[in-house]
mmCIF file of C-alpha atoms and ligand atoms in Angstrom:
data_model
loop_
_atom_site.group_PDB
_atom_site.id
_atom_site.type_symbol
_atom_site.label_atom_id
_atom_site.label_comp_id
_atom_site.label_asym_id
_atom_site.label_seq_id
_atom_site.Cartn_x
_atom_site.Cartn_y
_atom_site.Cartn_z
ATOM 1 C CA MET V 1 -2.081 -15.984 -91.499
ATOM 2 C CA LEU V 2 -3.745 -18.935 -92.786
ATOM 3 C CA PRO V 3 -1.858 -20.195 -95.865
ATOM 4 C CA THR V 4 -3.167 -23.120 -98.007
ATOM 5 C CA THR V 5 0.082 -24.565 -99.577
ATOM 6 C CA LEU V 6 3.252 -25.136 -97.999
ATOM 7 C CA ASP V 7 5.050 -22.603 -100.258
ATOM 8 C CA GLU V 8 2.607 -19.896 -98.978
ATOM 9 C CA ALA V 9 3.515 -20.980 -95.617
ATOM 10 C CA VAL V 10 7.153 -20.579 -95.898
ATOM 11 C CA ALA V 11 6.375 -17.130 -97.722
ATOM 12 C CA ALA V 12 4.503 -15.882 -94.744
ATOM 13 C CA LEU V 13 7.173 -16.970 -92.335
ATOM 14 C CA SER V 14 9.947 -15.437 -94.470
ATOM 15 C CA GLU V 15 7.875 -12.023 -94.504
ATOM 16 C CA VAL V 16 7.513 -11.906 -90.819
ATOM 17 C CA PRO V 17 10.878 -13.475 -89.519
ATOM 18 C CA ALA V 18 9.355 -13.649 -86.000
ATOM 19 C CA ALA V 19 6.475 -15.449 -87.065
ATOM 20 C CA VAL V 20 5.934 -19.068 -85.627
ATOM 21 C CA PRO V 21 4.097 -22.081 -87.414
ATOM 22 C CA VAL V 22 1.297 -23.564 -85.573
ATOM 23 C CA ALA V 23 -0.350 -26.896 -86.337
ATOM 24 C CA GLY V 24 -2.682 -28.226 -83.670
ATOM 25 C CA GLY V 25 -1.458 -25.660 -80.890
ATOM 26 C CA THR V 26 -1.425 -28.439 -78.223
ATOM 27 C CA ASP V 27 2.508 -27.930 -77.701
ATOM 28 C CA LEU V 28 2.792 -24.403 -78.902
ATOM 29 C CA MET V 29 -0.375 -22.710 -77.028
ATOM 30 C CA VAL V 30 0.959 -24.540 -73.606
ATOM 31 C CA ASN V 31 3.952 -22.071 -74.054
ATOM 32 C CA VAL V 32 2.062 -19.332 -75.197
ATOM 33 C CA ASN V 33 -0.204 -19.653 -72.207
ATOM 34 C CA SER V 34 2.157 -19.875 -69.562
ATOM 35 C CA GLY V 35 4.031 -16.820 -71.037
ATOM 36 C CA GLN V 36 7.233 -18.757 -72.298
ATOM 37 C CA LEU V 37 6.768 -17.850 -75.821
ATOM 38 C CA ARG V 38 5.415 -14.614 -77.250
ATOM 39 C CA PRO V 39 5.313 -15.023 -80.973
ATOM 40 C CA ALA V 40 5.053 -11.732 -83.065
ATOM 41 C CA ALA V 41 2.835 -13.503 -85.268
ATOM 42 C CA LEU V 42 1.455 -17.207 -85.811
ATOM 43 C CA VAL V 43 1.282 -19.064 -89.400
ATOM 44 C CA GLY V 44 -1.658 -21.498 -89.281
ATOM 45 C CA LEU V 45 -0.780 -24.805 -90.917
ATOM 46 C CA GLY V 46 -4.332 -26.152 -90.587
ATOM 47 C CA ARG V 47 -5.835 -25.384 -94.086
ATOM 48 C CA ILE V 48 -2.894 -26.848 -95.903
ATOM 49 C CA SER V 49 -4.823 -29.728 -97.128
ATOM 50 C CA GLU V 50 -1.540 -31.291 -99.020
ATOM 51 C CA ILE V 51 -0.015 -32.307 -95.727
ATOM 52 C CA ARG V 52 -3.096 -33.793 -94.153
ATOM 53 C CA GLY V 53 -2.816 -37.120 -95.753
ATOM 54 C CA TRP V 54 -0.268 -39.649 -97.261
ATOM 55 C CA SER V 55 0.639 -41.029 -100.772
ATOM 56 C CA TYR V 56 3.276 -43.722 -101.633
ATOM 57 C CA GLN V 57 6.424 -43.598 -103.257
ATOM 58 C CA ASP V 58 9.049 -46.479 -104.382
ATOM 59 C CA GLY V 59 8.106 -48.568 -101.286
ATOM 60 C CA PHE V 60 7.736 -45.489 -98.773
ATOM 61 C CA ALA V 61 4.674 -44.008 -97.388
ATOM 62 C CA VAL V 62 5.060 -40.098 -97.513
ATOM 63 C CA LEU V 63 3.119 -38.926 -94.641
ATOM 64 C CA GLY V 64 2.077 -35.300 -94.514
ATOM 65 C CA ALA V 65 2.951 -33.388 -91.341
ATOM 66 C CA GLY V 66 -0.479 -32.261 -90.862
ATOM 67 C CA LEU V 67 -1.649 -35.871 -89.761
ATOM 68 C CA THR V 68 -3.349 -35.886 -86.620
ATOM 69 C CA HIS V 69 -2.777 -38.430 -84.110
ATOM 70 C CA ALA V 70 -6.370 -39.549 -84.131
ATOM 71 C CA ARG V 71 -6.311 -40.198 -88.235
ATOM 72 C CA MET V 72 -2.942 -42.022 -87.755
ATOM 73 C CA GLY V 73 -4.868 -44.238 -85.016
ATOM 74 C CA ARG V 74 -7.299 -45.353 -87.205
ATOM 75 C CA PRO V 75 -7.349 -49.019 -88.851
ATOM 76 C CA ASP V 76 -6.444 -48.208 -92.494
ATOM 77 C CA PHE V 77 -3.344 -46.348 -91.163
ATOM 78 C CA ALA V 78 -2.444 -48.924 -88.641
ATOM 79 C CA ALA V 79 -2.551 -51.782 -91.506
ATOM 80 C CA LEU V 80 0.301 -49.526 -93.079
ATOM 81 C CA ILE V 81 2.270 -48.549 -90.471
ATOM 82 C CA PRO V 82 1.308 -50.325 -87.078
ATOM 83 C CA ALA V 83 3.999 -49.113 -84.656
ATOM 84 C CA LEU V 84 2.923 -45.395 -85.505
ATOM 85 C CA ALA V 85 -0.817 -46.168 -85.362
ATOM 86 C CA ALA V 86 0.077 -47.601 -81.928
ATOM 87 C CA ALA V 87 1.949 -44.509 -80.487
ATOM 88 C CA ALA V 88 -0.758 -42.151 -81.917
ATOM 89 C CA ARG V 89 -3.301 -43.980 -79.879
ATOM 90 C CA ALA V 90 -1.278 -43.446 -76.973
ATOM 91 C CA ALA V 91 -0.565 -39.620 -77.334
ATOM 92 C CA GLY V 92 -2.654 -37.883 -74.727
ATOM 93 C CA PRO V 93 -6.160 -37.630 -74.082
ATOM 94 C CA PRO V 94 -8.884 -37.615 -77.264
ATOM 95 C CA GLN V 95 -8.952 -33.626 -77.360
ATOM 96 C CA VAL V 96 -5.052 -33.758 -77.761
ATOM 97 C CA ARG V 97 -5.001 -36.518 -80.210
ATOM 98 C CA ASN V 98 -7.723 -34.781 -82.371
ATOM 99 C CA ALA V 99 -5.665 -31.640 -82.897
ATOM 100 C CA GLY V 100 -1.931 -32.728 -82.246
ATOM 101 C CA THR V 101 -0.147 -33.603 -85.467
ATOM 102 C CA LEU V 102 2.634 -35.718 -86.462
ATOM 103 C CA GLY V 103 4.963 -32.687 -87.832
ATOM 104 C CA GLY V 104 4.046 -30.821 -84.155
ATOM 105 C CA ASN V 105 5.383 -33.906 -82.283
ATOM 106 C CA ILE V 106 8.723 -34.000 -84.431
ATOM 107 C CA VAL V 107 9.432 -30.297 -84.137
ATOM 108 C CA SER V 108 8.607 -30.056 -80.341
ATOM 109 C CA ALA V 109 11.241 -33.132 -79.940
ATOM 110 C CA SER V 110 10.025 -33.656 -76.424
ATOM 111 C CA PRO V 111 11.600 -36.586 -74.838
ATOM 112 C CA THR V 112 8.190 -38.165 -74.304
ATOM 113 C CA GLY V 113 7.037 -37.654 -77.812
ATOM 114 C CA ASP V 114 5.397 -41.043 -78.702
ATOM 115 C CA ALA V 115 5.966 -40.870 -82.351
ATOM 116 C CA LEU V 116 9.819 -40.343 -81.894
ATOM 117 C CA PRO V 117 11.027 -43.616 -80.963
ATOM 118 C CA VAL V 118 8.922 -45.287 -83.771
ATOM 119 C CA LEU V 119 10.437 -42.962 -86.499
ATOM 120 C CA ALA V 120 13.735 -43.743 -85.157
ATOM 121 C CA ALA V 121 13.339 -47.338 -85.603
ATOM 122 C CA LEU V 122 11.885 -46.928 -88.832
ATOM 123 C CA GLU V 123 14.570 -44.569 -90.103
ATOM 124 C CA ALA V 124 12.281 -41.768 -91.228
ATOM 125 C CA THR V 125 13.255 -38.842 -93.170
ATOM 126 C CA LEU V 126 11.755 -35.552 -93.376
ATOM 127 C CA SER V 127 10.863 -33.479 -96.467
ATOM 128 C CA ILE V 128 11.359 -29.642 -95.490
ATOM 129 C CA ALA V 129 10.132 -26.854 -97.392
ATOM 130 C CA GLY V 130 12.104 -23.724 -97.629
ATOM 131 C CA PRO V 131 12.225 -20.184 -99.396
ATOM 132 C CA GLU V 132 11.862 -20.036 -103.149
ATOM 133 C CA GLY V 133 10.302 -23.771 -103.563
ATOM 134 C CA ALA V 134 13.509 -25.264 -102.061
ATOM 135 C CA ARG V 135 12.916 -28.995 -100.603
ATOM 136 C CA ARG V 136 15.405 -30.711 -98.655
ATOM 137 C CA GLU V 137 15.359 -33.908 -96.775
ATOM 138 C CA LEU V 138 16.795 -34.718 -93.466
ATOM 139 C CA PRO V 139 17.121 -37.886 -91.280
ATOM 140 C CA VAL V 140 14.334 -37.360 -88.376
ATOM 141 C CA SER V 141 17.250 -38.627 -86.152
ATOM 142 C CA HIS V 142 19.639 -35.731 -87.306
ATOM 143 C CA LEU V 143 16.860 -33.517 -86.052
ATOM 144 C CA LEU V 144 16.193 -34.753 -82.806
ATOM 145 C CA ALA V 145 20.244 -35.056 -82.358
ATOM 146 C CA GLY V 146 20.474 -31.423 -82.988
ATOM 147 C CA MET V 147 22.801 -32.098 -85.883
ATOM 148 C CA ASP V 148 20.586 -30.143 -88.129
ATOM 149 C CA MET V 149 18.207 -27.476 -87.341
ATOM 150 C CA LEU V 150 14.978 -26.055 -89.128
ATOM 151 C CA GLN V 151 15.711 -22.365 -90.161
ATOM 152 C CA PRO V 152 13.002 -19.991 -89.073
ATOM 153 C CA SER V 153 11.135 -19.950 -92.544
ATOM 154 C CA GLU V 154 11.225 -23.696 -93.121
ATOM 155 C CA VAL V 155 8.282 -25.734 -92.572
ATOM 156 C CA VAL V 156 8.308 -29.906 -92.403
ATOM 157 C CA GLY V 157 5.992 -31.045 -95.165
ATOM 158 C CA TYR V 158 6.297 -34.711 -95.246
ATOM 159 C CA VAL V 159 7.661 -37.337 -93.318
ATOM 160 C CA LYS V 160 9.037 -40.532 -95.546
ATOM 161 C CA VAL V 161 8.678 -43.959 -93.837
ATOM 162 C CA PRO V 162 9.556 -47.287 -95.516
ATOM 163 C CA LEU V 163 6.733 -49.589 -96.013
ATOM 164 C CA LEU V 164 7.990 -53.070 -94.464
ATOM 165 C CA HIS V 165 4.884 -55.054 -94.515
ATOM 166 C CA ALA V 166 6.193 -56.769 -91.247
ATOM 167 C CA PRO V 167 5.192 -56.730 -87.654
ATOM 168 C CA GLN V 168 5.947 -53.786 -85.662
ATOM 169 C CA THR V 169 5.066 -52.953 -82.019
ATOM 170 C CA PHE V 170 5.232 -49.798 -79.956
ATOM 171 C CA LEU V 171 4.788 -49.953 -76.263
ATOM 172 C CA LYS V 172 4.598 -47.251 -73.532
ATOM 173 C CA ALA V 173 4.545 -47.283 -69.686
ATOM 174 C CA THR V 174 3.170 -44.555 -67.971
ATOM 175 C CA SER V 175 3.216 -43.468 -64.033
ATOM 176 C CA ARG V 176 -0.291 -43.779 -63.723
ATOM 177 C CA THR V 177 -3.548 -45.045 -65.472
ATOM 178 C CA GLY V 178 -4.900 -43.280 -68.227
ATOM 179 C CA PRO V 179 -3.559 -41.114 -70.962
ATOM 180 C CA SER V 180 -0.674 -39.746 -69.739
ATOM 181 C CA ARG V 181 3.491 -38.991 -70.714
ATOM 182 C CA ALA V 182 5.637 -41.987 -71.298
ATOM 183 C CA LEU V 183 7.912 -43.081 -68.499
ATOM 184 C CA ALA V 184 9.444 -45.309 -71.140
ATOM 185 C CA SER V 185 8.426 -46.478 -74.535
ATOM 186 C CA VAL V 186 9.962 -49.081 -76.974
ATOM 187 C CA ALA V 187 9.242 -49.375 -80.696
ATOM 188 C CA VAL V 188 10.401 -52.530 -82.256
ATOM 189 C CA VAL V 189 10.328 -53.113 -86.248
ATOM 190 C CA LEU V 190 11.103 -56.187 -87.798
ATOM 191 C CA ASP V 191 12.552 -55.832 -91.398
ATOM 192 C CA PRO V 192 12.618 -59.436 -93.080
ATOM 193 C CA MET V 193 13.999 -58.246 -96.331
ATOM 194 C CA ARG V 194 17.269 -56.990 -94.874
ATOM 195 C CA ARG V 195 16.865 -59.761 -92.174
ATOM 196 C CA ASN V 196 17.195 -57.142 -89.341
ATOM 197 C CA VAL V 197 15.383 -56.072 -86.156
ATOM 198 C CA ARG V 198 15.400 -52.103 -85.205
ATOM 199 C CA CYS V 199 14.451 -51.086 -81.742
ATOM 200 C CA ALA V 200 14.376 -47.630 -80.273
ATOM 201 C CA VAL V 201 13.852 -46.630 -76.606
ATOM 202 C CA GLY V 202 11.984 -43.339 -75.802
ATOM 203 C CA ALA V 203 11.650 -41.239 -72.858
ATOM 204 C CA VAL V 204 14.789 -42.202 -71.038
ATOM 205 C CA ALA V 205 17.117 -39.449 -72.733
ATOM 206 C CA PRO V 206 16.294 -36.401 -74.441
ATOM 207 C CA MET V 207 16.254 -38.170 -77.830
ATOM 208 C CA PRO V 208 15.358 -41.826 -78.683
ATOM 209 C CA LEU V 209 18.067 -44.575 -78.319
ATOM 210 C CA ARG V 210 19.055 -47.236 -80.766
ATOM 211 C CA PRO V 211 20.714 -50.102 -78.862
ATOM 212 C CA LEU V 212 22.419 -51.335 -81.882
ATOM 213 C CA GLU V 213 24.457 -54.294 -80.662
ATOM 214 C CA ALA V 214 21.301 -55.797 -78.989
ATOM 215 C CA GLU V 215 19.516 -55.235 -82.459
ATOM 216 C CA ASN V 216 22.276 -57.152 -84.127
ATOM 217 C CA TRP V 217 22.612 -59.906 -81.651
ATOM 218 C CA ILE V 218 18.697 -60.758 -81.786
ATOM 219 C CA ALA V 219 18.425 -60.599 -85.720
ATOM 220 C CA SER V 220 21.473 -63.078 -85.681
ATOM 221 C CA LEU V 221 19.289 -65.511 -83.701
ATOM 222 C CA ILE V 222 15.796 -65.085 -85.671
ATOM 223 C CA ASP V 223 14.958 -68.027 -87.795
ATOM 224 C CA TRP V 224 13.981 -65.476 -90.986
ATOM 225 C CA ASP V 225 13.244 -68.600 -93.479
ATOM 226 C CA GLY V 226 11.431 -71.052 -90.719
ATOM 227 C CA ARG V 227 8.940 -70.716 -88.082
ATOM 228 C CA ARG V 228 11.348 -71.809 -85.191
ATOM 229 C CA ALA V 229 10.419 -69.417 -82.231
ATOM 230 C CA LEU V 230 12.767 -67.806 -80.099
ATOM 231 C CA ALA V 231 13.024 -69.382 -76.598
ATOM 232 C CA PRO V 232 11.452 -67.220 -73.877
ATOM 233 C CA GLU V 233 15.103 -66.585 -72.106
ATOM 234 C CA VAL V 234 16.159 -65.203 -75.337
ATOM 235 C CA LEU V 235 13.372 -62.515 -75.190
ATOM 236 C CA THR V 236 14.457 -61.903 -71.812
ATOM 237 C CA ALA V 237 17.896 -61.564 -72.651
ATOM 238 C CA PHE V 238 17.239 -59.097 -75.482
ATOM 239 C CA GLY V 239 15.173 -57.087 -73.049
ATOM 240 C CA GLU V 240 17.949 -57.019 -70.630
ATOM 241 C CA TYR V 241 20.504 -56.070 -73.555
ATOM 242 C CA VAL V 242 18.453 -53.182 -74.579
ATOM 243 C CA ALA V 243 17.860 -51.890 -70.949
ATOM 244 C CA MET V 244 21.444 -51.940 -70.180
ATOM 245 C CA ALA V 245 22.426 -50.241 -73.470
ATOM 246 C CA CYS V 246 20.056 -47.551 -72.807
ATOM 247 C CA ILE V 247 20.316 -47.327 -68.819
ATOM 248 C CA PRO V 248 24.128 -48.321 -68.320
ATOM 249 C CA ASP V 249 25.723 -48.866 -64.933
ATOM 250 C CA PRO V 250 27.819 -45.749 -63.540
ATOM 251 C CA PRO V 251 31.285 -46.027 -64.501
ATOM 252 C CA PRO V 252 33.364 -47.300 -61.583
ATOM 253 C CA GLU V 253 34.798 -44.839 -59.011
ATOM 254 C CA GLU V 254 38.357 -43.973 -59.262
ATOM 255 C CA GLY V 255 40.169 -45.695 -56.266
ATOM 256 C CA ALA V 256 43.506 -45.281 -54.487
ATOM 257 C CA ASP V 257 46.284 -44.602 -56.921
ATOM 258 C CA GLY V 258 43.990 -44.317 -60.087
ATOM 259 C CA ALA V 259 43.067 -47.856 -59.693
ATOM 260 C CA PRO V 260 39.270 -48.849 -60.484
ATOM 261 C CA GLY V 261 37.308 -48.383 -57.429
ATOM 262 C CA ALA V 262 33.702 -49.670 -56.350
ATOM 263 C CA VAL V 263 31.193 -49.844 -59.126
ATOM 264 C CA PRO V 264 28.453 -47.303 -57.887
ATOM 265 C CA GLN V 265 24.835 -48.587 -57.638
ATOM 266 C CA LEU V 266 22.237 -47.248 -59.987
ATOM 267 C CA PRO V 267 19.568 -45.195 -57.976
ATOM 268 C CA PRO V 268 16.434 -47.192 -57.144
ATOM 269 C CA ALA V 269 14.427 -44.821 -59.741
ATOM 270 C CA ALA V 270 17.055 -45.672 -62.637
ATOM 271 C CA LEU V 271 16.894 -49.432 -61.578
ATOM 272 C CA HIS V 272 13.054 -49.242 -61.910
ATOM 273 C CA LEU V 273 13.355 -47.529 -65.364
ATOM 274 C CA ARG V 274 15.586 -50.138 -66.440
ATOM 275 C CA ARG V 275 13.259 -53.044 -65.528
ATOM 276 C CA THR V 276 10.483 -51.088 -67.108
ATOM 277 C CA VAL V 277 12.452 -50.972 -70.367
ATOM 278 C CA ALA V 278 13.633 -54.472 -70.215
ATOM 279 C CA THR V 279 10.006 -55.586 -69.724
ATOM 280 C CA LEU V 280 8.697 -53.397 -72.665
ATOM 281 C CA ALA V 281 11.680 -54.344 -75.235
ATOM 282 C CA ARG V 282 10.859 -58.320 -74.390
ATOM 283 C CA ARG V 283 7.105 -57.914 -74.748
ATOM 284 C CA GLY V 284 7.550 -55.585 -78.087
ATOM 285 C CA LEU V 285 9.802 -58.154 -79.700
ATOM 286 C CA GLY V 286 7.477 -61.274 -78.371
ATOM 287 C CA ARG V 287 4.428 -59.565 -79.869
ATOM 288 C CA ALA V 288 6.333 -58.835 -82.978
ATOM 289 C CA LEU V 289 7.541 -62.278 -83.443
ATOM 290 C CA ALA V 290 4.195 -64.152 -82.423
HETATM 291 C C1 FAD A 301 -2.410 -32.626 -72.016
HETATM 292 C C2 FAD A 301 -1.389 -32.908 -73.174
HETATM 293 C C3 FAD A 301 -1.058 -34.219 -73.274
HETATM 294 C C4 FAD A 301 0.050 -34.620 -74.004
HETATM 295 N N1 FAD A 301 0.212 -35.979 -74.161
HETATM 296 C C5 FAD A 301 0.870 -36.442 -75.149
HETATM 297 C C6 FAD A 301 1.511 -37.649 -75.037
HETATM 298 O O1 FAD A 301 0.921 -38.729 -74.340
HETATM 299 N N2 FAD A 301 2.428 -38.197 -76.001
HETATM 300 C C7 FAD A 301 2.749 -37.356 -77.113
HETATM 301 O O2 FAD A 301 3.777 -37.655 -77.786
HETATM 302 N N3 FAD A 301 2.484 -36.003 -76.768
HETATM 303 C C8 FAD A 301 1.714 -35.858 -75.966
HETATM 304 N N4 FAD A 301 1.434 -34.146 -75.825
HETATM 305 C C9 FAD A 301 2.192 -33.337 -76.909
HETATM 306 C C10 FAD A 301 1.331 -32.796 -78.163
HETATM 307 O O3 FAD A 301 0.129 -33.160 -78.181
HETATM 308 C C11 FAD A 301 2.135 -33.545 -79.294
HETATM 309 O O4 FAD A 301 3.356 -33.222 -79.434
HETATM 310 C C12 FAD A 301 1.542 -33.274 -80.518
HETATM 311 O O5 FAD A 301 1.819 -34.163 -81.539
HETATM 312 C C13 FAD A 301 2.105 -31.626 -81.090
HETATM 313 O O6 FAD A 301 1.428 -31.158 -82.281
HETATM 314 P P1 FAD A 301 0.856 -30.010 -82.613
HETATM 315 O O7 FAD A 301 0.200 -29.962 -84.021
HETATM 316 O O8 FAD A 301 -0.181 -29.796 -81.664
HETATM 317 O O9 FAD A 301 1.941 -29.068 -82.550
HETATM 318 P P2 FAD A 301 2.050 -27.267 -82.271
HETATM 319 O O10 FAD A 301 1.618 -27.352 -80.748
HETATM 320 O O11 FAD A 301 1.185 -26.606 -83.165
HETATM 321 O O12 FAD A 301 3.628 -27.145 -82.419
HETATM 322 C C14 FAD A 301 4.497 -27.484 -81.820
HETATM 323 C C15 FAD A 301 5.764 -26.811 -82.497
HETATM 324 O O13 FAD A 301 5.932 -27.626 -83.570
HETATM 325 C C16 FAD A 301 6.138 -26.375 -84.650
HETATM 326 N N5 FAD A 301 5.543 -27.118 -85.817
HETATM 327 C C17 FAD A 301 4.329 -27.725 -85.793
HETATM 328 N N6 FAD A 301 4.062 -28.278 -87.138
HETATM 329 C C18 FAD A 301 5.175 -27.782 -87.741
HETATM 330 C C19 FAD A 301 5.595 -28.109 -89.154
HETATM 331 N N7 FAD A 301 5.117 -28.784 -90.111
HETATM 332 N N8 FAD A 301 6.938 -27.482 -89.653
HETATM 333 C C20 FAD A 301 7.532 -26.851 -88.787
HETATM 334 N N9 FAD A 301 7.268 -26.383 -87.350
HETATM 335 C C21 FAD A 301 6.177 -27.168 -87.176
HETATM 336 C C22 FAD A 301 5.444 -25.301 -83.780
HETATM 337 O O14 FAD A 301 5.912 -24.012 -84.253
HETATM 338 C C23 FAD A 301 5.773 -25.379 -82.287
HETATM 339 O O15 FAD A 301 7.156 -24.965 -82.206
HETATM 340 C C24 FAD A 301 0.440 -33.746 -75.022
HETATM 341 C C25 FAD A 301 -0.041 -32.492 -75.022
HETATM 342 C C26 FAD A 301 -0.867 -32.108 -74.033
HETATM 343 C C27 FAD A 301 -1.456 -30.589 -74.031
#
């Protein structure tokens, strides 16, 4: 089935309840080919032109779920939402970036989805199309946290992202050179109007993590009206604050008579991951403020 509008896609999914939507197929077909998924029918979203671009609405960019990573990586998009463009450029090899879409990245909700920490830091919202022309909005973070689910006949149409006109960064560490999945990633977004910093860490947990205390602490130190730079030690402390919040020490063991016992050490792999997150957060903030 190849609908050309969102409502046709919803109608096709409602008609065949076991049908599954497919956009670029880069995630879905891996599951089909491995035998993990045997959908009764596929509803292709690739001909729905209304979700392949973006528009503007009251200070927000309304991004079509069908935007590919390759399209989001181009300079005109990077001028609008730099961190999302950086994430799109880092999302896998060129074949994957040419076919894979923003909507597919969100609905797959893989811990290593590169767009996800950026959308979490931007506090993006989804516009979801449902049966009989229904539309509802849902924060991306609610979907990722499993607080709300997509119904089988619903389709993600758009992703609403604030246009902040301020620096933002996305940095990703991988375990090898060349395109590959994130070991850890960090998005940093400055919001000078609201005088806040938003940061999200990807790949270290099932969903992106927001170190809220670290965000508030660093926002209180930034000279929002002037040009006084943050000292390098402050950037380092921010990186460590973020990393400790996302990869905390294990709780102390219980000693004799219920008294607190020794604090167990983090395993070396977790310590390495914590150092990686600290470095990404320090660099990400430093570049955003530079
Ligand atoms: C070799 C390889 C490397 C990769 N590397 C990376 C990487 O480095 N970083 C990264 O982030 N990702 C990576 N990916 C994963 C993948 O490319 C992305 O997650 C991509 O964005 C998925 O989009 P898609 O359009 O292909 O989704 P699809 O495979 O078409 O769909 C994925 C899921 O989303 C659902 N879906 C899709 N669109 C909608 C919609 N509009 N409404 C409702 N449901 C929808 C489908 O039903 C399916 O369940 C990689 C994949 C491969 C195969």
